[in-house]
Structures are given as C-alpha cells and as structure tokens.
mmCIF file of C-alpha atoms and ligand atoms in Angstrom:
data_model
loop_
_atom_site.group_PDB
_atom_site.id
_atom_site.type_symbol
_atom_site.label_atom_id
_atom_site.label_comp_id
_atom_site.label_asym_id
_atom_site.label_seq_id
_atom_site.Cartn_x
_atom_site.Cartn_y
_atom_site.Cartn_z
ATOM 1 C CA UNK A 1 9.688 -15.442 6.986
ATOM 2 C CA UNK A 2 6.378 -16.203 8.238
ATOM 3 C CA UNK A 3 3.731 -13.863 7.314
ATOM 4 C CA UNK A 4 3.269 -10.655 4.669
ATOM 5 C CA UNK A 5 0.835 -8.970 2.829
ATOM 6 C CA UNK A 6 -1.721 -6.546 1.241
ATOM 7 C CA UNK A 7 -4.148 -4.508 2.657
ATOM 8 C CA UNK A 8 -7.425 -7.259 2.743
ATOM 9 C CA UNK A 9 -4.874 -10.319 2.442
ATOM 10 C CA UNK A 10 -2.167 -11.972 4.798
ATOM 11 C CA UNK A 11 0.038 -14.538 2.855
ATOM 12 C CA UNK A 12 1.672 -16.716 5.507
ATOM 13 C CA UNK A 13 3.870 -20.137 5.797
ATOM 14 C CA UNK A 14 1.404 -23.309 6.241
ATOM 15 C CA UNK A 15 0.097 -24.797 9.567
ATOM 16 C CA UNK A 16 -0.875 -28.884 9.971
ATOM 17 C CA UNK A 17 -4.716 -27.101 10.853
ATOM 18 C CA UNK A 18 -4.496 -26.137 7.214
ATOM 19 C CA UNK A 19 -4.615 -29.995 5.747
ATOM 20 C CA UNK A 20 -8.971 -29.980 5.791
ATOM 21 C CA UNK A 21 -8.784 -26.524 3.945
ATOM 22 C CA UNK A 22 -5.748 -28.110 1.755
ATOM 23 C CA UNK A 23 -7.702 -31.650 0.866
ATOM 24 C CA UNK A 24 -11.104 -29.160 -0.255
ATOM 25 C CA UNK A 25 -8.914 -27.093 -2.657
ATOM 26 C CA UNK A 26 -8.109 -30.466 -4.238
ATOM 27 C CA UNK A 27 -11.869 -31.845 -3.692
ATOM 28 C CA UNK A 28 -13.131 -28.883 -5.932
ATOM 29 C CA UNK A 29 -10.467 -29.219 -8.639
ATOM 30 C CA UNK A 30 -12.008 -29.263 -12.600
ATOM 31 C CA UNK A 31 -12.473 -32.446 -13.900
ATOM 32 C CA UNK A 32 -10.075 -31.711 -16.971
ATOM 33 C CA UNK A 33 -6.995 -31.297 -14.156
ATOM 34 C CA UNK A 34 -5.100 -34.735 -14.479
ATOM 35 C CA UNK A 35 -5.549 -36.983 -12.258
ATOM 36 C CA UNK A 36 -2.651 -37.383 -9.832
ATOM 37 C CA UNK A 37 -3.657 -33.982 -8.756
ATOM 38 C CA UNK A 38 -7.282 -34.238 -7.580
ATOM 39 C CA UNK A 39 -8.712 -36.726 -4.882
ATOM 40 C CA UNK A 40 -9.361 -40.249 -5.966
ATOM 41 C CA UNK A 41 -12.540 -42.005 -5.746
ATOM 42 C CA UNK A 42 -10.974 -44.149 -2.324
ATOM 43 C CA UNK A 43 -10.224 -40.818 -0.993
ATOM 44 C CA UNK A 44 -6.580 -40.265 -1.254
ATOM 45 C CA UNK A 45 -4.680 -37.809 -0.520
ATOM 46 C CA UNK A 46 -6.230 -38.455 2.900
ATOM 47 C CA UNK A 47 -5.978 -35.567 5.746
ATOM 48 C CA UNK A 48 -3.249 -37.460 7.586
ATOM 49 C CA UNK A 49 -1.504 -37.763 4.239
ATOM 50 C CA UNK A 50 -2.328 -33.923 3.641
ATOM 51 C CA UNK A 51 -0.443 -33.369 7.117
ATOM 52 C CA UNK A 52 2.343 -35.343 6.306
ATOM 53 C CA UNK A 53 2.689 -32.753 2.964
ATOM 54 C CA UNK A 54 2.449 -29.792 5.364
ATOM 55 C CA UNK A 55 4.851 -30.999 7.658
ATOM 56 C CA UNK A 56 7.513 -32.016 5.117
ATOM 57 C CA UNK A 57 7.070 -28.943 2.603
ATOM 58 C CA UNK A 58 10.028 -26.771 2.493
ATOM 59 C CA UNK A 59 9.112 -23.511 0.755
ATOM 60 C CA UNK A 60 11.229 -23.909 -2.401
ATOM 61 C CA UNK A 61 11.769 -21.898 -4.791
ATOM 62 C CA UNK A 62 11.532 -19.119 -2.152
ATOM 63 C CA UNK A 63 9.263 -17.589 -0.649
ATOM 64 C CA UNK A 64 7.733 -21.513 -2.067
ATOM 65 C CA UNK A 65 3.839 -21.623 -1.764
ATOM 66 C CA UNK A 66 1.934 -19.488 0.944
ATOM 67 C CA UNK A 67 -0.999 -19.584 2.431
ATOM 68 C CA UNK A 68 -4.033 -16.852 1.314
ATOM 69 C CA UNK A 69 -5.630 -15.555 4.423
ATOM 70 C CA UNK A 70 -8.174 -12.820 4.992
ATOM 71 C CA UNK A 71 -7.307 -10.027 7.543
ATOM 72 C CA UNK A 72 -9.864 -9.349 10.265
ATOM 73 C CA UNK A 73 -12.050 -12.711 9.755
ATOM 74 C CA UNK A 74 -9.381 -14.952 9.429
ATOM 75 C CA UNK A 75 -10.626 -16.917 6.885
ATOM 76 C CA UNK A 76 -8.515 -19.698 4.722
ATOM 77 C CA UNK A 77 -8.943 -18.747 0.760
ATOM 78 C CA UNK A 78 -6.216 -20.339 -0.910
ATOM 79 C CA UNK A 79 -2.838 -20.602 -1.700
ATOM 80 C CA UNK A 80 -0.696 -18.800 -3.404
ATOM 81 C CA UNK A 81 3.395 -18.690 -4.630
ATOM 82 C CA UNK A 82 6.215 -20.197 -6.598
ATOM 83 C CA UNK A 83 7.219 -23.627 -7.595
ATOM 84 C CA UNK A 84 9.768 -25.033 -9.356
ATOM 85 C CA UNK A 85 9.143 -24.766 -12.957
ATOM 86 C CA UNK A 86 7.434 -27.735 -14.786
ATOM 87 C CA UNK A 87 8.971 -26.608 -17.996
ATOM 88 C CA UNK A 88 12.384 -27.806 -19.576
ATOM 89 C CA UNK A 89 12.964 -25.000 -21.669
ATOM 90 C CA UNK A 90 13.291 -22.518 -18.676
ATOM 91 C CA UNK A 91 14.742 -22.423 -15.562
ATOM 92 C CA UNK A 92 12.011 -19.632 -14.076
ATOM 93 C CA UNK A 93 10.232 -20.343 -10.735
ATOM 94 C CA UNK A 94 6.671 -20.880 -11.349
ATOM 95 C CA UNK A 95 3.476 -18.349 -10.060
ATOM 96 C CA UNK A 96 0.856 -20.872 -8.769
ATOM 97 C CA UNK A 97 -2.403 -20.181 -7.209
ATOM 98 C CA UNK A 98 -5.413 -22.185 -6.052
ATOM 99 C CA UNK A 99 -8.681 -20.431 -4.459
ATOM 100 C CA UNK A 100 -11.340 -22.569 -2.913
ATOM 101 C CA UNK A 101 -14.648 -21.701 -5.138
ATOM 102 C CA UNK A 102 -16.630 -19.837 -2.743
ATOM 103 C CA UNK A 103 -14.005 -16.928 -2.694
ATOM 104 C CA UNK A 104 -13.110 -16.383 -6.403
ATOM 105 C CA UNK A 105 -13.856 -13.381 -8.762
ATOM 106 C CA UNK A 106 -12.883 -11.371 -5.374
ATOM 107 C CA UNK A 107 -9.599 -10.430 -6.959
ATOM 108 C CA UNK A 108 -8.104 -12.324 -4.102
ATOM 109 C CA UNK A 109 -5.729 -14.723 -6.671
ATOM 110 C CA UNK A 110 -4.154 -11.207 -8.844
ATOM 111 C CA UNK A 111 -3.949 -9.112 -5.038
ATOM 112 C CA UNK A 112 -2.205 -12.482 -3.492
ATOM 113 C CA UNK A 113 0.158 -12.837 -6.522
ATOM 114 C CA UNK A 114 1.215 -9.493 -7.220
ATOM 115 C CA UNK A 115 2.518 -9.704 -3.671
ATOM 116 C CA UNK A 116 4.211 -12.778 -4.457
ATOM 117 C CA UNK A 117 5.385 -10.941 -7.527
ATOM 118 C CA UNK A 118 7.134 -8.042 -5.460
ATOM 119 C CA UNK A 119 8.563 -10.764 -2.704
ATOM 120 C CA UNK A 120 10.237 -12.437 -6.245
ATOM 121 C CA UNK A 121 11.838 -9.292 -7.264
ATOM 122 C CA UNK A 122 13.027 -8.595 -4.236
ATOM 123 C CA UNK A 123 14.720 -12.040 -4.043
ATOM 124 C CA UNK A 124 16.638 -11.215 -6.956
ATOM 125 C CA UNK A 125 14.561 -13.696 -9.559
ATOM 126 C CA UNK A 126 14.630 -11.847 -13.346
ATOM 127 C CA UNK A 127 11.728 -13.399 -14.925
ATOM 128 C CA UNK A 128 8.485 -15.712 -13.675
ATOM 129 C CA UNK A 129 6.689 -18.436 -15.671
ATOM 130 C CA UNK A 130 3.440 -19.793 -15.454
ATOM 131 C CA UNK A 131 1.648 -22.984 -17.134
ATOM 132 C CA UNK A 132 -1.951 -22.662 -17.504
ATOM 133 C CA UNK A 133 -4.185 -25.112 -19.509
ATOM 134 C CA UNK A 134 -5.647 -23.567 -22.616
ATOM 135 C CA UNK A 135 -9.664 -23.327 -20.972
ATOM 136 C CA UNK A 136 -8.692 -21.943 -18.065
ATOM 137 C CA UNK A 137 -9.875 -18.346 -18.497
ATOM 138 C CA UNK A 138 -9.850 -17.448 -15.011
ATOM 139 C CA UNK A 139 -6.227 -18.172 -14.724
ATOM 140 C CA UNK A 140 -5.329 -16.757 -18.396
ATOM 141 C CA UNK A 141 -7.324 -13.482 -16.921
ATOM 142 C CA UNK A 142 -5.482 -13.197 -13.775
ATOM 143 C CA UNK A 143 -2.134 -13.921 -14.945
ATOM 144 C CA UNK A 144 -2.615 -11.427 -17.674
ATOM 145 C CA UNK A 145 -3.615 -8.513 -15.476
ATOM 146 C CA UNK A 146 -0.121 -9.272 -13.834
ATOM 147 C CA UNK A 147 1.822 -9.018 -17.034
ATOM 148 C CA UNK A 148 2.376 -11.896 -18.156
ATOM 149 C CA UNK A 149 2.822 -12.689 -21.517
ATOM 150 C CA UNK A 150 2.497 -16.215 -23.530
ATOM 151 C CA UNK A 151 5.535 -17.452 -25.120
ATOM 152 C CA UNK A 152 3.496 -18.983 -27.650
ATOM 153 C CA UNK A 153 5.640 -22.237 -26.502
ATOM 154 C CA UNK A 154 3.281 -24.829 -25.484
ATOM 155 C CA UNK A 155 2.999 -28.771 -24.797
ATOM 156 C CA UNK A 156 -0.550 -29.998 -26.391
ATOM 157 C CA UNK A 157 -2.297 -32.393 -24.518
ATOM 158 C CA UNK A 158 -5.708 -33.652 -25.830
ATOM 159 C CA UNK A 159 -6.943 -35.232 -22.861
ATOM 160 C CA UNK A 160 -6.614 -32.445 -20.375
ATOM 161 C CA UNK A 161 -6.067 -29.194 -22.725
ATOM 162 C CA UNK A 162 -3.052 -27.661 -24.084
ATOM 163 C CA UNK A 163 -0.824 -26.594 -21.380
ATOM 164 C CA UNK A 164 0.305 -22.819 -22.460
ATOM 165 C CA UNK A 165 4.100 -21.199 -21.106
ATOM 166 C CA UNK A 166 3.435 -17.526 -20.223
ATOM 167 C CA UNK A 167 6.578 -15.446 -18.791
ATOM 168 C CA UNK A 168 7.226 -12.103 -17.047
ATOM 169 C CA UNK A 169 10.000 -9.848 -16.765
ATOM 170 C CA UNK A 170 10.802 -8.270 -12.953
HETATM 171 C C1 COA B 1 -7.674 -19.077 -11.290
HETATM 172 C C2 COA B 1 -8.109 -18.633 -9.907
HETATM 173 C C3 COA B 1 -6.954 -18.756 -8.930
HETATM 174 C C4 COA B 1 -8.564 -17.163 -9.985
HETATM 175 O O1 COA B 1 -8.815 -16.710 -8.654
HETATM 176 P P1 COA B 1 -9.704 -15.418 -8.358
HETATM 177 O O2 COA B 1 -9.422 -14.992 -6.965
HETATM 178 O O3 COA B 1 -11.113 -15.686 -8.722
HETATM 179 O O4 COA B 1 -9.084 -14.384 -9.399
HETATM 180 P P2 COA B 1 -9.387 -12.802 -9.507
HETATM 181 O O5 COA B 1 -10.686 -12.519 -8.843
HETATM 182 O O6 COA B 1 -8.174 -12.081 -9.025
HETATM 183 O O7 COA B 1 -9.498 -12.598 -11.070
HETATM 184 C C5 COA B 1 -10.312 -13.456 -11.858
HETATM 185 C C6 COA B 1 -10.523 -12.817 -13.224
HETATM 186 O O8 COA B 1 -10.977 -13.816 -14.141
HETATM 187 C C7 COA B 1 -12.222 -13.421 -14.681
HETATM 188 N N1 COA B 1 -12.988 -14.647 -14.917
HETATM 189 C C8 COA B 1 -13.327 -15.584 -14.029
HETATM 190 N N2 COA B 1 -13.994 -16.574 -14.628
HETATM 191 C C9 COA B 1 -14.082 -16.230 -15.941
HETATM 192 C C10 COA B 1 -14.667 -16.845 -17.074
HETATM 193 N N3 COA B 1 -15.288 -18.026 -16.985
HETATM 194 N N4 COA B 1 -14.568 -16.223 -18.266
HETATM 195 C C11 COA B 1 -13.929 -15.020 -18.381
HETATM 196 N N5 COA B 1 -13.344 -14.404 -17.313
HETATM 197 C C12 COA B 1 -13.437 -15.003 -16.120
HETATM 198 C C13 COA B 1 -12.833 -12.524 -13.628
HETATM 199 O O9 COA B 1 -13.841 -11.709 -14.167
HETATM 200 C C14 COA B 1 -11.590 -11.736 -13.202
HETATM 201 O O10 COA B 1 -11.199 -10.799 -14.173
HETATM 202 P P3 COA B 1 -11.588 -9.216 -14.040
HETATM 203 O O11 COA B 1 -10.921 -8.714 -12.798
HETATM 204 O O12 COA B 1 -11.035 -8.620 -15.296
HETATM 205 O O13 COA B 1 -13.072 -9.143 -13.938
HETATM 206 C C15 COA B 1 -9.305 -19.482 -9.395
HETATM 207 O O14 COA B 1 -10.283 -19.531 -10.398
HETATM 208 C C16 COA B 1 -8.893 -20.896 -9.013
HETATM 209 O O15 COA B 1 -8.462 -21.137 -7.887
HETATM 210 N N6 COA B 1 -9.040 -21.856 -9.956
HETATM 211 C C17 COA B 1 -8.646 -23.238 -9.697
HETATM 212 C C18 COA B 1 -7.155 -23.412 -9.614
HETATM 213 C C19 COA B 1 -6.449 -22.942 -10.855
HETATM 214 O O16 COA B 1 -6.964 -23.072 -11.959
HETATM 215 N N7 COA B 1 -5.266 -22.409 -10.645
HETATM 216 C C20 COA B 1 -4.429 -21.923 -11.719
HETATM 217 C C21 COA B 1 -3.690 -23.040 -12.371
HETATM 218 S S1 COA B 1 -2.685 -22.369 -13.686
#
C-alpha cells in the first residue's frame, strides 16, 4: 500500500522529506506529554535522527502510522494510524494521531481516522483502543465522535495526567 483516502485528505506511507515536518509535530507537543516524547533542550531527536526513524519504520500493526496530506495543495498536516497497543490488558492495535497546530479544529484528525478505522476493519482487526491523557479534550472529542468508548480502565499518573483506555468495536 502506498496511498488512500477521503475526499479533502490523502493518507500515504512516509518519505525521508517528511523528517522537518516530523521533528515540528514533536517541537509543538504539550508540555504535560512525558518527556522521551518531545524534543530536548540539546535538540534531540535531531532531523538526521528523524530520518533514520523514517527509514527504519515498518508500518506495524498494519496499515502502521500514515502520513495526513491535503489533496490539491499538498500540504503535510499530520499523521495518522495504528500502533501497537501500550496497554497490557489488551491486545488491540492502537488509533494514534498527531496534527501540527496550525491545521487543527479542521476535522482533519476524526476524517483521517475514520479512514484508518475502515482500512482496520477491512484487515480483519475486531476492536481498536486508544490511550488518551485525562486533559486532552481535543483527543477525548475526536475519538468520541468515532465511537469510542472508555473502559473506565485507566493507569493514573500525577505528573503527566491520568492516561484513560477507550475501545471500539468494528
Ligand atoms: C487531538 C488532535 C489530533 C485533534 O485534531 P483535529 O484535527 O483538531 O481534530 P478535529 O478537528 O477532527 O476535532 C477536534 C474536536 O475537538 C474539539 N476541541 C478542540 N479543542 C477543544 C477544547 N479545548 N475543548 C473542547 N473541545 C475542543 C473541536 O471543537 C472538535 O470537536 P467538534 O467537531 O465537535 O467541534 C490535535 O489536537 C493534536 O494533534 N493534538 C496533539 C497530539 C495529540 O494529542 N494526539 C492524541 C494523543 S491521544
């Protein structure tokens, strides 16, 4: 596979031009996100070291994470797709999704993932989770106008918010 769709968005496989676009997503995460996933002060992940991801990343769980691209303009938005799951108690691929500011409240992240959604179904996968941190509203919003529902299972964390399992059925 290398590219699909909606009607504004084209979800496609990543390219090593996408590492400046990928290092800004993670420039412009929340200061609550833990650390080891946002930039450090030196700089790090560094482009190069963004490439190197690109290059080795092997779209797992299927169809793995994709990149969000507007039709017509071309423009890079974001990323969205599964992951493994982060969560012991189920063995459900993960939704994920990650906009770059200037393009969100577009309905870009709930167009890309319902996509994503039909793609998982069609793969055969029964159920998706998702994690989501407690304050992210955005997130909670968009995952809920997909379906999802919370488990009420969650793993508190006081530093960077309680991390919340939602689930859907395919
Ligand atoms: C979460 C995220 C992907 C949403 O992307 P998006 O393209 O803006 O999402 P959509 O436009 O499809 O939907 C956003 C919804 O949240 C709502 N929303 C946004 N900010 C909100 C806020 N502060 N309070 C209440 N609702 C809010 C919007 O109004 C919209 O809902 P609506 O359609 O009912 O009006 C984006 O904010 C992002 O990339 N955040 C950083 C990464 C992240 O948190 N990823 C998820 C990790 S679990």
């Amino acid at each position: 596979m290398t590219a699909s769709g909606t009607e504004r968005l084209l979800l496609r496989t990543w390219q090593s031009g996408d590492a400046a676009f990928h290092r800004q997503l993670w420039a412009e995460r929340d200061p609550r996100v833990p650390a080891h996933r946002r930039l450090t002060h030196d700089g790090h992940p560094s482009l190069t070291e963004m490439e190197d991801w690109i290059r080795s990343y092997e779209h797992e769980p299927a169809p793995g994470l994709l990149v969000v691209q507007r039709r017509g303009s071309g423009t890079v938005l974001g990323y969205c797709g599964l992951i493994e799951n982060s969560v012991s108690s189920t063995e459900d691929p993960e939704l994920a999704f990650d906009f770059l500011r200037a393009f969100w409240n577009h309905g870009y992240a709930t167009e890309a993932a319902s996509e994503v959604i039909n793609r998982s179904r069609a793969l055969g996968y029964r159920h998706l989770s998702s994690t989501v941190r407690a304050w992210n509203t955005a997130s909670l919003r968009v995952l809920a106008k997909l379906g999802f529902v919370d488990t009420g299972e969650q793993e508190n964390d006081d530093v960077h918010g309680d991390l919340l399992l939602l689930r859907k059925t395919l």
